[in-house]
mmCIF file with all atom_site columns, N, CA and C in Angstrom:
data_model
loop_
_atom_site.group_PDB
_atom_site.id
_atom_site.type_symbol
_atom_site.label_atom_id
_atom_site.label_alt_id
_atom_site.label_comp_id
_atom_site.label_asym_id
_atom_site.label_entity_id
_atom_site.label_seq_id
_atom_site.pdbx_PDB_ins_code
_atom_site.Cartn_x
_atom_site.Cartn_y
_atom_site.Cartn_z
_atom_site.occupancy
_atom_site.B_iso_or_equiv
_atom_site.pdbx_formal_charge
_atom_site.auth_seq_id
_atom_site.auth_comp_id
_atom_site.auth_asym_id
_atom_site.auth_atom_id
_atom_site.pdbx_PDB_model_num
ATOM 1   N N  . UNK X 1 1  ? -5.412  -13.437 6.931   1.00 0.00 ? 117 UNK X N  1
ATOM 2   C CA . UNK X 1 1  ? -4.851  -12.873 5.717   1.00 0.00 ? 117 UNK X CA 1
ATOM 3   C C  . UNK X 1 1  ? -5.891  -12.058 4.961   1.00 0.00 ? 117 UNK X C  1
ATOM 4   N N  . UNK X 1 2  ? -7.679  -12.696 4.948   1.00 0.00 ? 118 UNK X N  1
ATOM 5   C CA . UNK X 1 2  ? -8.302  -11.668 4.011   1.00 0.00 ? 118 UNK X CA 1
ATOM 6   C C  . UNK X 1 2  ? -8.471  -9.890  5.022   1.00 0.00 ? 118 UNK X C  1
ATOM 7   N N  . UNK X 1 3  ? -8.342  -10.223 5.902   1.00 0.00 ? 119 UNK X N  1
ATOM 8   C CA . UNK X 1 3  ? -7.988  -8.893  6.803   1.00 0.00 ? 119 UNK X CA 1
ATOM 9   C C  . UNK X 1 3  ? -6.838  -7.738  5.970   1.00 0.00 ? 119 UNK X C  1
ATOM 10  N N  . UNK X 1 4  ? -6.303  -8.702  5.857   1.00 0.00 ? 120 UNK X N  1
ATOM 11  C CA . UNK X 1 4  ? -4.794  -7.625  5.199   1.00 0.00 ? 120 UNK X CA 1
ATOM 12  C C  . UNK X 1 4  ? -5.206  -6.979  3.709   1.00 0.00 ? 120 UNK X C  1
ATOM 13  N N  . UNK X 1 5  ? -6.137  -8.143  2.858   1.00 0.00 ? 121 UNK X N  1
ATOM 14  C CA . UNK X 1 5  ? -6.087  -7.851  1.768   1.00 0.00 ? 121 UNK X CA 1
ATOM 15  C C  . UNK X 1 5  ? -7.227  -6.478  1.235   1.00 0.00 ? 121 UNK X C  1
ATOM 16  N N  . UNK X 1 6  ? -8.107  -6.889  2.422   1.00 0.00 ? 122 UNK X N  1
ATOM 17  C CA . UNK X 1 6  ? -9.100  -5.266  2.558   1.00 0.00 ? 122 UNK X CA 1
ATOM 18  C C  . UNK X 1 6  ? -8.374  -4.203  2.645   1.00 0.00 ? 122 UNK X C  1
ATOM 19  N N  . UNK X 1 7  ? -7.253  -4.060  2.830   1.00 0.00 ? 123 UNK X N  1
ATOM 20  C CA . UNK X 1 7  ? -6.342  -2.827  3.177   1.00 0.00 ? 123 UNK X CA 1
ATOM 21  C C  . UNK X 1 7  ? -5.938  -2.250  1.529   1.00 0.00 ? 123 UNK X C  1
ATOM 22  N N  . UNK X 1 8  ? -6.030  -3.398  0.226   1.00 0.00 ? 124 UNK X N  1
ATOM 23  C CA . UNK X 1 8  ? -5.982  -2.629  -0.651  1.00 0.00 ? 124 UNK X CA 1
ATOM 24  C C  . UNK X 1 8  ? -7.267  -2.531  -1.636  1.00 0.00 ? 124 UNK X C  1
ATOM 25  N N  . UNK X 1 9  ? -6.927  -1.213  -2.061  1.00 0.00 ? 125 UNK X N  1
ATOM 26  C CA . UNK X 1 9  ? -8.490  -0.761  -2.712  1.00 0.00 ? 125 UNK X CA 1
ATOM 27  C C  . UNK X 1 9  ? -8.529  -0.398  -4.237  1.00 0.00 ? 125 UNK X C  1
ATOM 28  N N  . UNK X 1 10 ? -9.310  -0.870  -4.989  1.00 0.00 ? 126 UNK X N  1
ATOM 29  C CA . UNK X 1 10 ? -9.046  -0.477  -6.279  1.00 0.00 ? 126 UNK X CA 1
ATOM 30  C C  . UNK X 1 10 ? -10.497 0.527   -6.599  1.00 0.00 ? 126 UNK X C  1
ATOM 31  N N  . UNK X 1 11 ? -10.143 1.637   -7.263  1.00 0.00 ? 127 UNK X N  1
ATOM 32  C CA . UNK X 1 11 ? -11.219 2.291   -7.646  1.00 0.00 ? 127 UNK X CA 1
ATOM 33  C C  . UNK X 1 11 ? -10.612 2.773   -8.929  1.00 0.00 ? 127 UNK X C  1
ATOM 34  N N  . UNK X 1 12 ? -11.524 2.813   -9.849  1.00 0.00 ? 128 UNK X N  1
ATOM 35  C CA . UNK X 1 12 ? -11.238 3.377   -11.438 1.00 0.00 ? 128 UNK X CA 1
ATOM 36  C C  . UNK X 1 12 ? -11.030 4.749   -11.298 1.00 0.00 ? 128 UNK X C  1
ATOM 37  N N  . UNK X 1 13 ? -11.650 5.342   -10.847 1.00 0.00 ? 129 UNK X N  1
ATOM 38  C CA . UNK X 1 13 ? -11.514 6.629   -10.713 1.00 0.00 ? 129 UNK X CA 1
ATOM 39  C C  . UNK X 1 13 ? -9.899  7.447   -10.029 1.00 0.00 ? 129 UNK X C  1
ATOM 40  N N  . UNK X 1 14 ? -9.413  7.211   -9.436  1.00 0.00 ? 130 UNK X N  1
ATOM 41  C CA . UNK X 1 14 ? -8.272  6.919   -8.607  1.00 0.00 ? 130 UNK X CA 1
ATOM 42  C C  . UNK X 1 14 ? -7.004  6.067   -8.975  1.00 0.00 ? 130 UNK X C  1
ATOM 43  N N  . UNK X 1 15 ? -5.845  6.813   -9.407  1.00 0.00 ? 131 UNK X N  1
ATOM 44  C CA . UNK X 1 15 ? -4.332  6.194   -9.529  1.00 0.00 ? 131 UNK X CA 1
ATOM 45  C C  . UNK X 1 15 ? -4.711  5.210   -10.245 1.00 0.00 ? 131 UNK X C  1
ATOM 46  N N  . UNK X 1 16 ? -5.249  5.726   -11.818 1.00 0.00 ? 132 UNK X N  1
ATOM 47  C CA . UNK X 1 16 ? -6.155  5.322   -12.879 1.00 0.00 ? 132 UNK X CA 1
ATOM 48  C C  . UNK X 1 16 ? -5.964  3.613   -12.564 1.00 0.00 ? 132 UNK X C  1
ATOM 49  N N  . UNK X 1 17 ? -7.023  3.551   -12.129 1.00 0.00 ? 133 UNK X N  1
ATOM 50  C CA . UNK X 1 17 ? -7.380  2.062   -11.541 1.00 0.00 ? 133 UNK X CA 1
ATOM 51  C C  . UNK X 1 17 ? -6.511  1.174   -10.578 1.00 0.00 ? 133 UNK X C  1
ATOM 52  N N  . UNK X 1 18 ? -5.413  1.634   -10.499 1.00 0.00 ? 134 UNK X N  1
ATOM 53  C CA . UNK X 1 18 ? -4.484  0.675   -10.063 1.00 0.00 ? 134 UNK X CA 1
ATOM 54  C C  . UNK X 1 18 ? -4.450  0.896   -8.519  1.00 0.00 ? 134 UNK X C  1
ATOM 55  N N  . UNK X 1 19 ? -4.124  -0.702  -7.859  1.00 0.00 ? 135 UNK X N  1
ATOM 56  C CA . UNK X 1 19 ? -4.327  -1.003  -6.277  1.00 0.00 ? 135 UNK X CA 1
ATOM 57  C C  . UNK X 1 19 ? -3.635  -0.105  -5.480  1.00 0.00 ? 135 UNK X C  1
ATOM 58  N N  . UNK X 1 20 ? -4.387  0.305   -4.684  1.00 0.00 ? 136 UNK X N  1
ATOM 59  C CA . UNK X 1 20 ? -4.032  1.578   -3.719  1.00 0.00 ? 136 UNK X CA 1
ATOM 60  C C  . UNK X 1 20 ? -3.890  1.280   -1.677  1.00 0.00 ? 136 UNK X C  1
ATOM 61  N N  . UNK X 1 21 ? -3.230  1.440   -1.440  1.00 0.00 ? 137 UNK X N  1
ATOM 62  C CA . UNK X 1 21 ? -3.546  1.274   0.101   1.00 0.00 ? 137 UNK X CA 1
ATOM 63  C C  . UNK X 1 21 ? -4.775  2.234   0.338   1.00 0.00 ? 137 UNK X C  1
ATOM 64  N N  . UNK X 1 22 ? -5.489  1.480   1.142   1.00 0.00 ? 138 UNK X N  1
ATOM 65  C CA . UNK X 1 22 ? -6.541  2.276   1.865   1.00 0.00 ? 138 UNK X CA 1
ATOM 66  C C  . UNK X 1 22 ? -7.411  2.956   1.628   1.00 0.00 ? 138 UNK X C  1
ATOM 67  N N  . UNK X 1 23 ? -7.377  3.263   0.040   1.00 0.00 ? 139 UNK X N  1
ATOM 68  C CA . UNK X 1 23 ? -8.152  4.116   -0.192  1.00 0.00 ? 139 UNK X CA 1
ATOM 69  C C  . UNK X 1 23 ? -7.105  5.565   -0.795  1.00 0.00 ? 139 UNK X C  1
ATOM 70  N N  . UNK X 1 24 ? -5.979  5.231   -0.179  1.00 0.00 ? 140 UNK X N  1
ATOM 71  C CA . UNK X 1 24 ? -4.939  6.560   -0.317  1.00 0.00 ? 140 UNK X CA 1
ATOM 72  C C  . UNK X 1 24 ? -4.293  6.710   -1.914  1.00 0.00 ? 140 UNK X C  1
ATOM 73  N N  . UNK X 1 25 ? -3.961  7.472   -1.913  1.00 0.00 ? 141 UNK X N  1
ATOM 74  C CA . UNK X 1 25 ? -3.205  7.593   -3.623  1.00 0.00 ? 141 UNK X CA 1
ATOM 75  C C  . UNK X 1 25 ? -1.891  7.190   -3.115  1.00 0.00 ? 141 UNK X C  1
ATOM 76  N N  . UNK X 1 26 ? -1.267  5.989   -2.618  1.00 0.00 ? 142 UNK X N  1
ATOM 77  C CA . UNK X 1 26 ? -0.045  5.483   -2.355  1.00 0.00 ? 142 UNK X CA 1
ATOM 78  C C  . UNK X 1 26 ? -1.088  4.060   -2.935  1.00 0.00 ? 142 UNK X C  1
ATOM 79  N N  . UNK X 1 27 ? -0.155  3.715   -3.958  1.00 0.00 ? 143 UNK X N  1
ATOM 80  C CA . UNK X 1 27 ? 0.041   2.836   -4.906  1.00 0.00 ? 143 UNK X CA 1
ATOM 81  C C  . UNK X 1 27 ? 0.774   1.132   -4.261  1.00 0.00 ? 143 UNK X C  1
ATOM 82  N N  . UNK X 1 28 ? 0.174   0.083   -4.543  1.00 0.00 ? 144 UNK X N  1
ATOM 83  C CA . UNK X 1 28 ? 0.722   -0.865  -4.025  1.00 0.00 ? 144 UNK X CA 1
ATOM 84  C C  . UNK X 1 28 ? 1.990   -0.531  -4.580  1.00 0.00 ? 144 UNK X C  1
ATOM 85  N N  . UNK X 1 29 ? 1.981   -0.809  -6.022  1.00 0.00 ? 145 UNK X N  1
ATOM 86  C CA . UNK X 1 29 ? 3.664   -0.930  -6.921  1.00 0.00 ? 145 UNK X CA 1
ATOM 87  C C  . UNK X 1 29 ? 4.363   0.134   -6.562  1.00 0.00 ? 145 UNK X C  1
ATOM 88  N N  . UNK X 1 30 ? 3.944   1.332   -5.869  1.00 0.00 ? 146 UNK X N  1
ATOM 89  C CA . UNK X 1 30 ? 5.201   2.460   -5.657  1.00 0.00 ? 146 UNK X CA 1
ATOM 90  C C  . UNK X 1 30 ? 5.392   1.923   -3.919  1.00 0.00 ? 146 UNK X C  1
ATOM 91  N N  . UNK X 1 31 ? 5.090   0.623   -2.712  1.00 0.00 ? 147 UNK X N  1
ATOM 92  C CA . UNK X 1 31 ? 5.529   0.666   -1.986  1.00 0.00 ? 147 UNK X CA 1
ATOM 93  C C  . UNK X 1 31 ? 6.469   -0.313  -2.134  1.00 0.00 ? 147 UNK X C  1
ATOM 94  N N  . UNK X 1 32 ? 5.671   -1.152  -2.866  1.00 0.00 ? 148 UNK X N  1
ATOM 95  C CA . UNK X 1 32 ? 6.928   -2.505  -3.353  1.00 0.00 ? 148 UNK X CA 1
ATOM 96  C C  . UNK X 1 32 ? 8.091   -2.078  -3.796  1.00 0.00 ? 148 UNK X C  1
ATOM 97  N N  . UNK X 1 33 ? 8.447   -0.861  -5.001  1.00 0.00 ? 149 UNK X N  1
ATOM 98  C CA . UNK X 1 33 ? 9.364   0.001   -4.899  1.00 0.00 ? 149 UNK X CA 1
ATOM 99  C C  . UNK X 1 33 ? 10.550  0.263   -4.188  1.00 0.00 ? 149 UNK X C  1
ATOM 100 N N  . UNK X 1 34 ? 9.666   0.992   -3.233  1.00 0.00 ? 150 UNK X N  1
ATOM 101 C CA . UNK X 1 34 ? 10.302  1.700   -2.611  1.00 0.00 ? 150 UNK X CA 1
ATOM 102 C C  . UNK X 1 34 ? 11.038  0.784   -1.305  1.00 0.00 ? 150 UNK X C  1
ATOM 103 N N  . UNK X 1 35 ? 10.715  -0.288  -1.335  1.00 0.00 ? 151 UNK X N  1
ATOM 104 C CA . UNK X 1 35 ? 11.212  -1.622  -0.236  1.00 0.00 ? 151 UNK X CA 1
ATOM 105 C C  . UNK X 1 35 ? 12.055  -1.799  -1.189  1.00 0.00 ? 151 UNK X C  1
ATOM 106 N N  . UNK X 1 36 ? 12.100  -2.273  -2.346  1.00 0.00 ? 152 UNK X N  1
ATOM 107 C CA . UNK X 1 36 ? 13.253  -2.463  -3.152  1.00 0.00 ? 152 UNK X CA 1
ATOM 108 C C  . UNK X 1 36 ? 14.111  -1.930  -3.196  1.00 0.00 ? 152 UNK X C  1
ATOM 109 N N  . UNK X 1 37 ? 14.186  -0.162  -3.073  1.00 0.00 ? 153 UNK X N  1
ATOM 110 C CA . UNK X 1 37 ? 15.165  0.567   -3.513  1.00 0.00 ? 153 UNK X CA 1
ATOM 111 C C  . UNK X 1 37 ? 16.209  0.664   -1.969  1.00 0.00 ? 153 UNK X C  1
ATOM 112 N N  . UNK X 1 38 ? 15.413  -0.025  -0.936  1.00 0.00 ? 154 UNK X N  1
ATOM 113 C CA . UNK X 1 38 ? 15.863  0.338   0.632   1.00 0.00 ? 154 UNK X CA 1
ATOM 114 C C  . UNK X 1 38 ? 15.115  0.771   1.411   1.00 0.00 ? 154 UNK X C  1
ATOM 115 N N  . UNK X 1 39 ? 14.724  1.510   0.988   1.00 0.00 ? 155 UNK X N  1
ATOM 116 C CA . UNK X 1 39 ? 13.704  2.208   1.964   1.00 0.00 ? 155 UNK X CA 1
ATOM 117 C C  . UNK X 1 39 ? 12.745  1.058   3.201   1.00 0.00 ? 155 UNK X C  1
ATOM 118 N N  . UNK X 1 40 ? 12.991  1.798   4.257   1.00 0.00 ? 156 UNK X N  1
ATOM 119 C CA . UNK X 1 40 ? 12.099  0.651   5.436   1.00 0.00 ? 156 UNK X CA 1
ATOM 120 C C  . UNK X 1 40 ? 11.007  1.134   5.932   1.00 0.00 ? 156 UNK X C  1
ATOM 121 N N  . UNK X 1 41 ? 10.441  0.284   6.606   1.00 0.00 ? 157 UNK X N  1
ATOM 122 C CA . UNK X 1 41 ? 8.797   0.185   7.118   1.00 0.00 ? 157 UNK X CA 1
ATOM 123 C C  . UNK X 1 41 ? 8.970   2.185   7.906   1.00 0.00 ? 157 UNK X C  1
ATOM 124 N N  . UNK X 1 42 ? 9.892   2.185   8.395   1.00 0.00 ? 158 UNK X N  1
ATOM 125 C CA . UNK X 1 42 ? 10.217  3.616   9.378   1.00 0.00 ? 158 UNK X CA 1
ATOM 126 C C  . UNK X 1 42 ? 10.138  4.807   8.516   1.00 0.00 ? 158 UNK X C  1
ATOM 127 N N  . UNK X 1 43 ? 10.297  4.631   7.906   1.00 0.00 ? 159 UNK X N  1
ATOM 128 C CA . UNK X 1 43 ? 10.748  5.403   7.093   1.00 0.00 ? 159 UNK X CA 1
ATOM 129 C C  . UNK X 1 43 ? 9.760   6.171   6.110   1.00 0.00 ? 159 UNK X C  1
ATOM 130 N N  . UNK X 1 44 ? 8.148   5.186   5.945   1.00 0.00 ? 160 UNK X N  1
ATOM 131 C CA . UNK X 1 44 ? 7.279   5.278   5.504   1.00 0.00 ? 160 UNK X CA 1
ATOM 132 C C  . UNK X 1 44 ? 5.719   5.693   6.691   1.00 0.00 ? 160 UNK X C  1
ATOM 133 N N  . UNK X 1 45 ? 5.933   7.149   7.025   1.00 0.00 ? 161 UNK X N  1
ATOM 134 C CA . UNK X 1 45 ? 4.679   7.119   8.370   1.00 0.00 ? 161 UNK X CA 1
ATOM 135 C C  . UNK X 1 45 ? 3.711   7.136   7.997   1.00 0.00 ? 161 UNK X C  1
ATOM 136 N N  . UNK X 1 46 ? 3.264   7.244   6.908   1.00 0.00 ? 162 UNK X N  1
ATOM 137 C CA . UNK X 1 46 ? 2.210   7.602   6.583   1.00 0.00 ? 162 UNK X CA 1
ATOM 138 C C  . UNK X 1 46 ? 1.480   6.161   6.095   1.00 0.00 ? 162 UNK X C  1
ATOM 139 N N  . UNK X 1 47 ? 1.868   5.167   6.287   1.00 0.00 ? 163 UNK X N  1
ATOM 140 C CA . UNK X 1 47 ? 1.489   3.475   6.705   1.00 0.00 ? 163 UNK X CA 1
ATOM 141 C C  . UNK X 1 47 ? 1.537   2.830   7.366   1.00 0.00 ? 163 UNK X C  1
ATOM 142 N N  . UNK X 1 48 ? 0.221   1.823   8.138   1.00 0.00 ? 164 UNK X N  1
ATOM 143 C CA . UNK X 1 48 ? 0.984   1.235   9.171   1.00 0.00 ? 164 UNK X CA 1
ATOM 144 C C  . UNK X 1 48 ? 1.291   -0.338  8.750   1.00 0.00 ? 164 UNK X C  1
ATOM 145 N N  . UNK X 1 49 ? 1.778   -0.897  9.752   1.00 0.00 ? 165 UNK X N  1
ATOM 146 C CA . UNK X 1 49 ? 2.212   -2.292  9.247   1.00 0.00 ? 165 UNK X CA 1
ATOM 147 C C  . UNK X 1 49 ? 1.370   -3.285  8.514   1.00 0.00 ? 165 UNK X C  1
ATOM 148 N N  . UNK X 1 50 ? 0.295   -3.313  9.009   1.00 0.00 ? 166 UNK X N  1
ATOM 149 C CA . UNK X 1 50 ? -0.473  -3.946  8.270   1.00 0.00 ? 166 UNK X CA 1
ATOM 150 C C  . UNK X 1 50 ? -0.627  -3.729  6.829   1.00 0.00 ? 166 UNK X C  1
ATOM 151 N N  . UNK X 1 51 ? -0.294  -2.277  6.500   1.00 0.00 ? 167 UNK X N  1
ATOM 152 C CA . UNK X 1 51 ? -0.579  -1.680  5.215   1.00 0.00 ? 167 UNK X CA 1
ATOM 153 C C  . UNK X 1 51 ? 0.787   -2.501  4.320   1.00 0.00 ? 167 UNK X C  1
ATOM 154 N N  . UNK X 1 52 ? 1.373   -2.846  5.011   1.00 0.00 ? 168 UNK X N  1
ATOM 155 C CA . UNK X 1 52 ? 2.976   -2.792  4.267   1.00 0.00 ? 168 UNK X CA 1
ATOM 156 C C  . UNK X 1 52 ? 3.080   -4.302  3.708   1.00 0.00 ? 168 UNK X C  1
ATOM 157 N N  . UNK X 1 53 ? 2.316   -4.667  4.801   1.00 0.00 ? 169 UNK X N  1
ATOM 158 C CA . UNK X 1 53 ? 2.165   -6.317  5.264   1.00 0.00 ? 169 UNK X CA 1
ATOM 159 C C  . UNK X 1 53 ? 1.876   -7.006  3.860   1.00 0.00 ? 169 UNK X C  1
ATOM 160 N N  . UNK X 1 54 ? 0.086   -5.884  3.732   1.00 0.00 ? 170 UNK X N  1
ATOM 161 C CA . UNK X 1 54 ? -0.982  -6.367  2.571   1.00 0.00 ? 170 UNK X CA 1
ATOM 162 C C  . UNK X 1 54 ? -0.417  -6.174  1.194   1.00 0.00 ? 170 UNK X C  1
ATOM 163 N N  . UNK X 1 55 ? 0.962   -4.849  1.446   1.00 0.00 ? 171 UNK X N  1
ATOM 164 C CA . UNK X 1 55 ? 1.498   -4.751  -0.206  1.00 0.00 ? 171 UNK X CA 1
ATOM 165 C C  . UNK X 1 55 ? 1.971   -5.777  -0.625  1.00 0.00 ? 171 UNK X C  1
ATOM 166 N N  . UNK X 1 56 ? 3.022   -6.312  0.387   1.00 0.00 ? 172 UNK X N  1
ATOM 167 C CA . UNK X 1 56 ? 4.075   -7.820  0.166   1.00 0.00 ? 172 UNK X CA 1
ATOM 168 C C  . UNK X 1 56 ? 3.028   -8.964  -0.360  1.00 0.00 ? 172 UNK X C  1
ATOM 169 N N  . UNK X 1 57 ? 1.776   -8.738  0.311   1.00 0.00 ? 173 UNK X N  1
ATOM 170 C CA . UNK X 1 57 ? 1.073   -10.434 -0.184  1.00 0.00 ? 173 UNK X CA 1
ATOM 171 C C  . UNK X 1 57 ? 0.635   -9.865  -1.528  1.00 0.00 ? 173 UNK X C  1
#
């Protein structure tokens, strides 16, 4: 599990502080979102599972 949790990154500088996959300006809270609204793992390429994995925990 701490494997997964390296996948999110917080930098101040960046998506003014708030947890980011990877380093990327994709926002934990805009993937949690977007699983909410329907949207599926497919649907999102520009993540891979693990990334999706680490938002949920």
């Amino acid at each position: 599990m701490s494997n997964l949790l390296e996948r999110i990154t917080v930098n101040p500088k960046q998506c003014g502080g708030r947890p980011c996959i990877r380093g990327m300006r994709i926002r934990v809270s805009d993937v949690l979102d977007l699983f909410a609204s329907g949207l599926s793992a497919e649907e999102m390429p520009d993540l891979e599972a693990d990334d999706l994995k680490a938002a949920l925990l």
